[in-house]
mmCIF file of C-alpha atoms in Angstrom:
data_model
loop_
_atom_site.group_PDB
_atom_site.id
_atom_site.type_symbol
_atom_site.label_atom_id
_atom_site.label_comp_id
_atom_site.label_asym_id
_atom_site.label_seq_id
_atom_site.Cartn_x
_atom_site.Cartn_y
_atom_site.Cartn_z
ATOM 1 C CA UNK A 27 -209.814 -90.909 -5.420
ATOM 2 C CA UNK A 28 -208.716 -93.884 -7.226
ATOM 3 C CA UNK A 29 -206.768 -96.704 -5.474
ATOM 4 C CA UNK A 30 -204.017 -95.468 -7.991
ATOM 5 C CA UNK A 31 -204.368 -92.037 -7.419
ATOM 6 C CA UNK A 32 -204.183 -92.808 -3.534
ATOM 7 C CA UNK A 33 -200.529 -94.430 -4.169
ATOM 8 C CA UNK A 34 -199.419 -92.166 -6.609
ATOM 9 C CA UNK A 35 -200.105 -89.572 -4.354
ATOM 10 C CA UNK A 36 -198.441 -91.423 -1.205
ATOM 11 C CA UNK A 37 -195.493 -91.612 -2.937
ATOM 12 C CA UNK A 38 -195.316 -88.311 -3.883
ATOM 13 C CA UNK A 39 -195.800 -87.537 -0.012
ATOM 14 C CA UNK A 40 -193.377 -89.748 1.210
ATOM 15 C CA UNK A 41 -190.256 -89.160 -1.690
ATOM 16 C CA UNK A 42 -190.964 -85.134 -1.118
ATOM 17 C CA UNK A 43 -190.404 -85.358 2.713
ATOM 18 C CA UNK A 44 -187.819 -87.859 1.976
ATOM 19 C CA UNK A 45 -185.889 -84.859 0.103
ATOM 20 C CA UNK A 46 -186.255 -82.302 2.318
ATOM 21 C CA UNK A 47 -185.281 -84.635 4.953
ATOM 22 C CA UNK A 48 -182.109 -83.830 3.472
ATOM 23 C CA UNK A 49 -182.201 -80.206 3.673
ATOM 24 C CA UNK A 50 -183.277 -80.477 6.930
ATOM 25 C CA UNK A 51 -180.567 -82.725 8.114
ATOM 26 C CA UNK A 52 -178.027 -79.817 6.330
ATOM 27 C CA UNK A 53 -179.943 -77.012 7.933
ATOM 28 C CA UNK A 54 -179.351 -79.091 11.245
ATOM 29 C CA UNK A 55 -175.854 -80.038 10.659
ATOM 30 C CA UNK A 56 -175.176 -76.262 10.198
ATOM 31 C CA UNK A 57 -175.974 -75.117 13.223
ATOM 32 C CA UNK A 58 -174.636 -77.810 15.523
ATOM 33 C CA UNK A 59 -171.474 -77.030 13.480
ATOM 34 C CA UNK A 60 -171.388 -73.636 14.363
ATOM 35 C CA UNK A 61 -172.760 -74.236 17.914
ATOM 36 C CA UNK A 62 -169.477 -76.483 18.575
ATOM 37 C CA UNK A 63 -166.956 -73.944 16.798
ATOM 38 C CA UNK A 64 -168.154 -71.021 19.188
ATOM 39 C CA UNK A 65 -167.749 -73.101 22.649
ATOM 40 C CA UNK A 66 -165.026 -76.385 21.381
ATOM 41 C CA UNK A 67 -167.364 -78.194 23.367
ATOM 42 C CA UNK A 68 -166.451 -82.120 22.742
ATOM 43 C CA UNK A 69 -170.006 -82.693 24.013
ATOM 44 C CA UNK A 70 -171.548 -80.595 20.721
ATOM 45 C CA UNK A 71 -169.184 -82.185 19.053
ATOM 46 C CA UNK A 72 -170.553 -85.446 19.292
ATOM 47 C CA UNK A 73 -173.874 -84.079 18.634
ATOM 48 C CA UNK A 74 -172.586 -82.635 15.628
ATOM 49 C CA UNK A 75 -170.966 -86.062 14.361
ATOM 50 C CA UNK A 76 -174.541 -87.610 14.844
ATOM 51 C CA UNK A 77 -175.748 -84.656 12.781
ATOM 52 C CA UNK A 78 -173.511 -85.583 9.842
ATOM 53 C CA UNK A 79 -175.130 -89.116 10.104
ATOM 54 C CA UNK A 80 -178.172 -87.902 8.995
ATOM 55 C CA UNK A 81 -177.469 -86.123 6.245
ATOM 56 C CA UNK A 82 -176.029 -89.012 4.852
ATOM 57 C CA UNK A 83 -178.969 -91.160 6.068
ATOM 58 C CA UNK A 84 -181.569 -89.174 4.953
ATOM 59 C CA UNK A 85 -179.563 -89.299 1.216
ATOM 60 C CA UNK A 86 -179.461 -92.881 0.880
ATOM 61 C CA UNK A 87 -183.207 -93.341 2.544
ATOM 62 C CA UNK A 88 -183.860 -90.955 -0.211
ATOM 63 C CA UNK A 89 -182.432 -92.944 -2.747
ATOM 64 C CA UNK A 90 -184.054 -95.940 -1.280
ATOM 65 C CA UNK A 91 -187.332 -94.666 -1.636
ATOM 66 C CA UNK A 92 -187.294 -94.047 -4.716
ATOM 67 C CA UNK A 93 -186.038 -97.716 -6.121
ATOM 68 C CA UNK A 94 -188.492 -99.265 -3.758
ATOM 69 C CA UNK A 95 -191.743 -97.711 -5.771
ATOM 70 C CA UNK A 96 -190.222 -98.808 -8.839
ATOM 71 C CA UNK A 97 -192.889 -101.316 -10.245
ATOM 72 C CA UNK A 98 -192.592 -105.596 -10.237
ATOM 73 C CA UNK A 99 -190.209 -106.549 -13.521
ATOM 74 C CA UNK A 100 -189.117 -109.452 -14.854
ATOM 75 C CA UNK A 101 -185.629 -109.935 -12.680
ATOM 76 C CA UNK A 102 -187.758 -108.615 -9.495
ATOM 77 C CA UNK A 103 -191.079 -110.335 -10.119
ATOM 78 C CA UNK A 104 -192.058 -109.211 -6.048
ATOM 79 C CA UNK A 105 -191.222 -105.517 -6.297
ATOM 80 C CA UNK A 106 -188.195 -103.831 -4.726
ATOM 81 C CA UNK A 107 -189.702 -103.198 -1.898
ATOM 82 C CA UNK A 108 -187.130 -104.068 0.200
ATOM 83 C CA UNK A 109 -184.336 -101.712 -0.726
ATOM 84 C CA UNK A 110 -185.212 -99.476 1.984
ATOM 85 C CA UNK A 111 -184.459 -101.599 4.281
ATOM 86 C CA UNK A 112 -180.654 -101.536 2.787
ATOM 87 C CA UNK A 113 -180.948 -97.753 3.636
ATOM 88 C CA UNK A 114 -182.169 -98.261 7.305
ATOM 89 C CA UNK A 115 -178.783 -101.061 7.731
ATOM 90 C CA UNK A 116 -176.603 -98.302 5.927
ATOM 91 C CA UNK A 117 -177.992 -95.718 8.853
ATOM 92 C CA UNK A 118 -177.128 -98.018 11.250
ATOM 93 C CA UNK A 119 -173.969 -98.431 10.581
ATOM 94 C CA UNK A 120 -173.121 -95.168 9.842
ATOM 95 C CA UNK A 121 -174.470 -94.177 13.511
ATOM 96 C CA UNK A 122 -171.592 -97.104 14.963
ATOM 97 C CA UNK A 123 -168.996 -94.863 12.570
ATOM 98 C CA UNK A 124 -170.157 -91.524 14.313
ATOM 99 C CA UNK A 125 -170.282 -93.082 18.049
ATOM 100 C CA UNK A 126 -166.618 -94.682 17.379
ATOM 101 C CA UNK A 127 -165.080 -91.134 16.267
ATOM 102 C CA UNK A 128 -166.785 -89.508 19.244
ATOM 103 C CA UNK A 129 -165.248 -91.925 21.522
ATOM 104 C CA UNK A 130 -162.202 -90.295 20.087
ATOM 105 C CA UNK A 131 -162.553 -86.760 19.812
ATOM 106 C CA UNK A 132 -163.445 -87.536 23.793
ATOM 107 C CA UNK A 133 -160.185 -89.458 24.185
ATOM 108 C CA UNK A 134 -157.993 -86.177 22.588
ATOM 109 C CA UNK A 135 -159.918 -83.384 24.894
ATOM 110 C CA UNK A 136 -159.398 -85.882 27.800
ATOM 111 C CA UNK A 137 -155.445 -85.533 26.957
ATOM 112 C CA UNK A 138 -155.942 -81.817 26.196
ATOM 113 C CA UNK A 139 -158.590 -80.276 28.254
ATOM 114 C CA UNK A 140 -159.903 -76.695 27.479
ATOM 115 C CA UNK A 141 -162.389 -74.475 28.752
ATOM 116 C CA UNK A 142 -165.648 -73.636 26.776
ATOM 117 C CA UNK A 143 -165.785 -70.505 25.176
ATOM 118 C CA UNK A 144 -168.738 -68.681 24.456
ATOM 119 C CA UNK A 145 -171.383 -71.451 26.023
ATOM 120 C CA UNK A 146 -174.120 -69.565 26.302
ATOM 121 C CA UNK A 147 -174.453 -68.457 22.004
ATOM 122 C CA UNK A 148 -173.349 -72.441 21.284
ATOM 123 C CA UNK A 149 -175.842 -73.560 23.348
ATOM 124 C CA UNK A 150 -179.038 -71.442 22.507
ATOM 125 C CA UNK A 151 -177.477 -72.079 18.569
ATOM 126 C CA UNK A 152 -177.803 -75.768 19.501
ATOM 127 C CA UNK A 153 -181.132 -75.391 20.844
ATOM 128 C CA UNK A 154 -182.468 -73.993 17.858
ATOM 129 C CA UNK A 155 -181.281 -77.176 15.678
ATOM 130 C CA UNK A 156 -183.173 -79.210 18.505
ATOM 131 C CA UNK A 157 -186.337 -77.657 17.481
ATOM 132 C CA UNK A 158 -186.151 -78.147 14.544
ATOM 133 C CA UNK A 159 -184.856 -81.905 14.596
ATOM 134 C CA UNK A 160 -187.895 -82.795 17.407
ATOM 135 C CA UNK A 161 -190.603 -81.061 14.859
ATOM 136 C CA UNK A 162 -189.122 -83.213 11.615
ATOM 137 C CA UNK A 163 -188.761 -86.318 13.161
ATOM 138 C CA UNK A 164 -192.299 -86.749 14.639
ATOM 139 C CA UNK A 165 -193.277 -85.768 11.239
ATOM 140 C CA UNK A 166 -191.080 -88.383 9.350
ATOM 141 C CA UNK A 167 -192.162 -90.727 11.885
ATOM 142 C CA UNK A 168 -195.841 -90.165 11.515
ATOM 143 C CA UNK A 169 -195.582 -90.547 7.867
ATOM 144 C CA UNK A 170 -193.661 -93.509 7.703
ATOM 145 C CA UNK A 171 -195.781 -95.658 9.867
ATOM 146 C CA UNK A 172 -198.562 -93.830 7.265
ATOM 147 C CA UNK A 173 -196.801 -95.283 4.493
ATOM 148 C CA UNK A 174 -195.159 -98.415 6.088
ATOM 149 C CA UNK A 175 -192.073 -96.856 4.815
ATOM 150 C CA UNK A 176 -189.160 -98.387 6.480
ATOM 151 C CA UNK A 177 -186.385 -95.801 5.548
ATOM 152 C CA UNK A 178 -188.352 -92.829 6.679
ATOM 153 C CA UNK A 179 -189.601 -94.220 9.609
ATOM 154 C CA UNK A 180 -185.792 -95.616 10.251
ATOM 155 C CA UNK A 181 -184.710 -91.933 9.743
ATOM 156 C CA UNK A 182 -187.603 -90.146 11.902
ATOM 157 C CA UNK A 183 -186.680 -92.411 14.789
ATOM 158 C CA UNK A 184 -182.860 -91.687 14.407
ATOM 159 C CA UNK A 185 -183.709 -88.390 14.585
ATOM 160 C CA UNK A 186 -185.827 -88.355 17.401
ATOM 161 C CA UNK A 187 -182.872 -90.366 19.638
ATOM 162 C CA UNK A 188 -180.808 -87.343 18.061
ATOM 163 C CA UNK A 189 -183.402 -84.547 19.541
ATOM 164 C CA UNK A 190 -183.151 -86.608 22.933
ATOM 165 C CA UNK A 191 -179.565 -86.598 23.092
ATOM 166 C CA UNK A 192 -179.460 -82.967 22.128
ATOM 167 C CA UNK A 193 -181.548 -82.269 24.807
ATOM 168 C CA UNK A 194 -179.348 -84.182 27.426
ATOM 169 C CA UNK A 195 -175.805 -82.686 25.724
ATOM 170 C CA UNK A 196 -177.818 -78.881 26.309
ATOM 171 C CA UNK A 197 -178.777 -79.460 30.229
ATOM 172 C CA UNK A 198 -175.538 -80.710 31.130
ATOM 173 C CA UNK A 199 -173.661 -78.266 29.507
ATOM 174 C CA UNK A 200 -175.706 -75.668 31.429
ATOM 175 C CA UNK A 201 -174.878 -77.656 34.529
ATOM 176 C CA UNK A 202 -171.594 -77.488 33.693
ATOM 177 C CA UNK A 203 -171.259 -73.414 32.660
ATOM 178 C CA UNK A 204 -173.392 -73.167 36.119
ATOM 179 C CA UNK A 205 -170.616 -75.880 38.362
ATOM 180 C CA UNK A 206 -167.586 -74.877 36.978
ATOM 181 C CA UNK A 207 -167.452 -78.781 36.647
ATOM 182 C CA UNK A 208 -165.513 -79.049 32.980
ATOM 183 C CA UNK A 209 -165.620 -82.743 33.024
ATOM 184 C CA UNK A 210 -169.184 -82.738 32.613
ATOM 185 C CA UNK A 211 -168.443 -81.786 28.715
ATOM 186 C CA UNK A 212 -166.329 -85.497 28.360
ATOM 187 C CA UNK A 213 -168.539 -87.695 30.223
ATOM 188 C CA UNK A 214 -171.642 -86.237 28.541
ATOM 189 C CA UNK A 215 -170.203 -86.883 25.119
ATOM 190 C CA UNK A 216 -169.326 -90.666 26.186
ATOM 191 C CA UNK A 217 -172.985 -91.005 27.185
ATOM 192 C CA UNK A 218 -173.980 -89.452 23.978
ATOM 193 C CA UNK A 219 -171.513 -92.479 22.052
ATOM 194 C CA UNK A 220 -173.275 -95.068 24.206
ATOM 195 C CA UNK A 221 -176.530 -93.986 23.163
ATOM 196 C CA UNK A 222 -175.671 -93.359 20.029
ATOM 197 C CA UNK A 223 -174.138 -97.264 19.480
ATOM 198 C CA UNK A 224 -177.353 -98.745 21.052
ATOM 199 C CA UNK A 225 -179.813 -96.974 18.692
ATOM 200 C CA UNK A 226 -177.432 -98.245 15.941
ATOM 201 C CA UNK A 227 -177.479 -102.098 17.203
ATOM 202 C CA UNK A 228 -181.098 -101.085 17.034
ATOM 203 C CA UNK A 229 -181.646 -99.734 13.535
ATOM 204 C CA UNK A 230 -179.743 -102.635 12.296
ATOM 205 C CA UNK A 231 -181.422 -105.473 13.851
ATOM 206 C CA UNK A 232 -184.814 -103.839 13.392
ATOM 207 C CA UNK A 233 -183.817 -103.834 9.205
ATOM 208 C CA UNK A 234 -182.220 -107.027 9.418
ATOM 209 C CA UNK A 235 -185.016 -108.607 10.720
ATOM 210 C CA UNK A 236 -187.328 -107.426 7.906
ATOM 211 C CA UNK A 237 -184.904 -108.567 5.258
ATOM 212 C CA UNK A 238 -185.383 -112.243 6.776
ATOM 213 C CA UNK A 239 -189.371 -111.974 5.635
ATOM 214 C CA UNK A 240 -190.558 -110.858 9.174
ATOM 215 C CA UNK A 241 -194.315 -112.023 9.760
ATOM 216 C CA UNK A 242 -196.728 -109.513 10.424
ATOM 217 C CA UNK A 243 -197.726 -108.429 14.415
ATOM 218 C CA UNK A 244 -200.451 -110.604 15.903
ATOM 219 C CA UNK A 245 -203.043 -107.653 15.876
ATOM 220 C CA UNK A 246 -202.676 -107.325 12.290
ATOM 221 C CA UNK A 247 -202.600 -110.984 11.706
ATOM 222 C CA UNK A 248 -205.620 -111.263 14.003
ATOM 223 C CA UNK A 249 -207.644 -108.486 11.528
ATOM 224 C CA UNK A 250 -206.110 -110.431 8.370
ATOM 225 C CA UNK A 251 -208.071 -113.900 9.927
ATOM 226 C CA UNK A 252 -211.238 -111.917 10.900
ATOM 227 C CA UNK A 253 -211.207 -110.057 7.111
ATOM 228 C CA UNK A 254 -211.079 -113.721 5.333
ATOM 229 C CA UNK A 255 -213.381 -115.712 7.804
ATOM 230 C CA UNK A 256 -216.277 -112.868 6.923
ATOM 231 C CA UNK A 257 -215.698 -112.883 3.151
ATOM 232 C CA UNK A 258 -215.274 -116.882 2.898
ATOM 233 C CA UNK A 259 -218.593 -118.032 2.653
ATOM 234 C CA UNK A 260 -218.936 -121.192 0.639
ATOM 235 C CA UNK A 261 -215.688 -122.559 1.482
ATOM 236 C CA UNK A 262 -215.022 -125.044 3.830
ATOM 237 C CA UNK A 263 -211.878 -124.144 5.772
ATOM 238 C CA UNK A 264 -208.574 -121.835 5.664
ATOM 239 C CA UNK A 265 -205.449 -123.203 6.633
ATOM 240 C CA UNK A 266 -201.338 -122.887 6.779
ATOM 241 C CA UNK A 267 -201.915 -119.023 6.816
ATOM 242 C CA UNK A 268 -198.555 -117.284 6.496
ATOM 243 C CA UNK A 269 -197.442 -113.416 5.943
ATOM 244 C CA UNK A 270 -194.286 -111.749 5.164
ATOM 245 C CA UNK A 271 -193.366 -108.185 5.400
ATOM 246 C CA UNK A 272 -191.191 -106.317 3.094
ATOM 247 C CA UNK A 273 -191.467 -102.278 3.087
ATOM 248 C CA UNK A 274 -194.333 -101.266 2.407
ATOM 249 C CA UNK A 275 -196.251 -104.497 1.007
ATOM 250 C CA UNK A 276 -197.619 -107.246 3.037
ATOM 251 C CA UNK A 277 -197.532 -110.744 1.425
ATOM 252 C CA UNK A 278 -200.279 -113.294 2.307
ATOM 253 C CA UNK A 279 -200.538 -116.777 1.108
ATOM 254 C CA UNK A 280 -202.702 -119.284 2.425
ATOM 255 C CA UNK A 281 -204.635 -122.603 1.058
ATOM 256 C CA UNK A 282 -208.619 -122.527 0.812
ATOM 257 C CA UNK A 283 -210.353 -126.038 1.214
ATOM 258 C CA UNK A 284 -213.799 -126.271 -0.498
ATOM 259 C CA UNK A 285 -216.378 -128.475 -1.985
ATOM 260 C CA UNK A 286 -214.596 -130.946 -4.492
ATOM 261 C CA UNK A 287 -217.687 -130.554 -6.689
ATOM 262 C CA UNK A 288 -217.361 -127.086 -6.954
ATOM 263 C CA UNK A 289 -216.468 -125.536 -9.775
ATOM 264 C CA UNK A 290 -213.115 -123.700 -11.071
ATOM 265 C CA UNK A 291 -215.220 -120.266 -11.499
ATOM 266 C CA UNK A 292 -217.217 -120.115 -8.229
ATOM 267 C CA UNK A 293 -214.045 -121.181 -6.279
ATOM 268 C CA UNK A 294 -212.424 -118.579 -8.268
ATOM 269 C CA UNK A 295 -215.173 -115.965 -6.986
ATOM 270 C CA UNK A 296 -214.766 -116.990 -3.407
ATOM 271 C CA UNK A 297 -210.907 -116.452 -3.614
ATOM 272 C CA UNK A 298 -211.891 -112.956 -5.637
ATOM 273 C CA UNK A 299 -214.158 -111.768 -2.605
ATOM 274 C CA UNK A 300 -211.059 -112.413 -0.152
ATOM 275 C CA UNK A 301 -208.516 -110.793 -2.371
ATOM 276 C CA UNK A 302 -210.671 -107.806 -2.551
ATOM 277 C CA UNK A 303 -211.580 -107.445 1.341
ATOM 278 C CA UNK A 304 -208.185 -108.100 2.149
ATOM 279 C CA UNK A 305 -206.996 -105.055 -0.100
ATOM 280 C CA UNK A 306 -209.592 -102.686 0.981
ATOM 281 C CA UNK A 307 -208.148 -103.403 4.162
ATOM 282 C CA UNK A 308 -204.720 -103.595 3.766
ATOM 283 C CA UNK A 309 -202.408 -101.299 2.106
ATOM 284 C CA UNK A 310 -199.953 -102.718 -0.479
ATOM 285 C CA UNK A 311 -200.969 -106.149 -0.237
ATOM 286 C CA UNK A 312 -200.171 -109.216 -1.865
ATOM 287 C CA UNK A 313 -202.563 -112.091 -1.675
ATOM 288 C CA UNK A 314 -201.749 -115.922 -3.551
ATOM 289 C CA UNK A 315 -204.870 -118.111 -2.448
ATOM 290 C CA UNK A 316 -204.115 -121.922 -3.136
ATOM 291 C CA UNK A 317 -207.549 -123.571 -3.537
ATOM 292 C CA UNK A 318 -207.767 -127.522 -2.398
ATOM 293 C CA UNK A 319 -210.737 -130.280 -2.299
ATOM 294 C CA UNK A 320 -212.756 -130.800 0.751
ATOM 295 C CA UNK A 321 -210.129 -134.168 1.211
ATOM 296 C CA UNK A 322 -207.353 -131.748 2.074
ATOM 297 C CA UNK A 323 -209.783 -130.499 5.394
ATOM 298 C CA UNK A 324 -207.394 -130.559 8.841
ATOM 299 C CA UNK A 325 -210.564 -129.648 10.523
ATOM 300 C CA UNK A 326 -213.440 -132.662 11.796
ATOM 301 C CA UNK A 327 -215.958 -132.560 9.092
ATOM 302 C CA UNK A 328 -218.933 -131.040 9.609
ATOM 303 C CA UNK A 329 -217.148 -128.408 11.378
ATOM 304 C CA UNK A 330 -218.524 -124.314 10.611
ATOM 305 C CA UNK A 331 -217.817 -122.072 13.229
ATOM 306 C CA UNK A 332 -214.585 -121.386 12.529
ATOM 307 C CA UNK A 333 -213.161 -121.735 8.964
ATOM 308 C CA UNK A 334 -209.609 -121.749 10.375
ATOM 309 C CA UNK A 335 -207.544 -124.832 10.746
#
């Protein structure tokens, strides 16, 4: 398979799961719906509220995804890579909405409270929407960090802090069928609008930080340094290395110092060697090699070992 044909069929992968992400997130939304009608359980409720979150999440990650594979033009020379981030900053504050009008659903069954009715069918109803939430996200996860897809990863992860909340909401709510102890059902959905605020402050920072051109992690950076000192021979030195993230593609610019008798074309074969390595290695990348004269060295001359400055 062609280096085409592999993204082609990435994308394929990752706006199809992207969709039925959104079924999913229906599906899911249905039954927590459902579960809370049968027992008015403010606890459900808040799980229910986080539910609607990702339907509208997994929408505009949808959308997202699909504007980011759009191809380089002339007003967006550098790809759109970075819409999806938009999508994960839209999630996150969409998951601050939910936690504020749990906070005060919680505040009106504090005022008015009521017993649960029917617990056991809410809860085993809930359950089921678990299960299926914990399967889906370690898929969208998986496949995001496959794809370096920022929305679906964004949206896997939300997901999973959804499954682990569900779980929480379902024990205590047995606890509190089993106790007697009604108050459980308040407090539980408080905890569930703490969580729920944190892995918001989370999903926003994490996407803010990529729109500001985040670097890449020092392992990677570590394999980019290793991947142009073996494919560099005939240069002189590497220096001012820098990367940027955004989605998907990785951005890589550094300046190459070589002989200043050698010429245009077997510089240019050098910097062709990297570019290549580098994108065998690297999904989506970007590479912009400035070539210099052996003048522009930071390294002692005569230095080999290392053509890293």
């Amino acid at each position: 398979m062609s280096t085409a044909e592999a993204k082609a069929a990435t994308r394929q992968k990752v706006a199809s799961l992207a969709f039925w992400s959104i079924v999913v997130a229906g599906v899911v939304l249905a039954l927590k719906v459902v579960a809370w009608y049968i027992t008015g359980s403010v606890a459900l409720y808040s799980d229910a509220a986080e539910s609607i979150v990702n339907v509208i999440a997994s929408a505009a990650a949808f959308w997202a995804i699909q504007v980011s594979y759009k191809p380089a033009d002339q007003d967006h020379p550098f790809g759109h890579h970075k819409a999806e981030y938009f999508s994960a900053v839209l999630e996150g504050v969409l998951i601050v909405v939910a936690a504020l009008l749990i906070i005060s659903e919680v505040w009106r069954s504090w005022q008015q409270p009521a017993p649960l009715e029917q617990p056991w069918q809410g809860l085993a109803v809930n359950g089921i929407a678990t299960v299926i939430n914990a399967i889906w996200a370690w898929m969208l996860i998986r496949a995001g960090q496959n794809a370096r897809s920022p929305a679906l990863t964004a949206d896997g992860q939300h997901i999973m802090t959804d499954v682990v909340t569900s779980v929480g909401v379902l024990g205590g709510l047995v606890g509190a069928v089993l106790t007697g102890w009604q108050i459980l059902d308040p407090v539980l959905a408080v905890i569930v609008a703490l969580n729920i605020l944190w892995q918001g402050w989370h999903v926003i920072g994490s996407s803010m930080n990529g729109l500001m051109d985040r670097a890449v992690d020092n392992q990677e950076n570590m394999q980019i340094r290793d991947v142009i000192s073996a494919n560099s021979k005939g240069a002189m030195e590497v220096h001012d290395l820098k990367t940027r993230i955004a989605g998907r593609a990785t951005f890589i610019e550094f300046h190459l110092v070589v002989d200043a008798d050698m010429t245009v074309g077997a510089s240019h074969v050098i910097c062709d060697r990297i570019e290549d390595a580098l994108k065998a290695e690297i999904p989506s990348v970007r590479v912009t090699i400035h070539v210099e004269p052996d003048d522009e060295a930071k390294l002692p001359k005569g230095t080999t070992a290392v053509p890293f400055a």
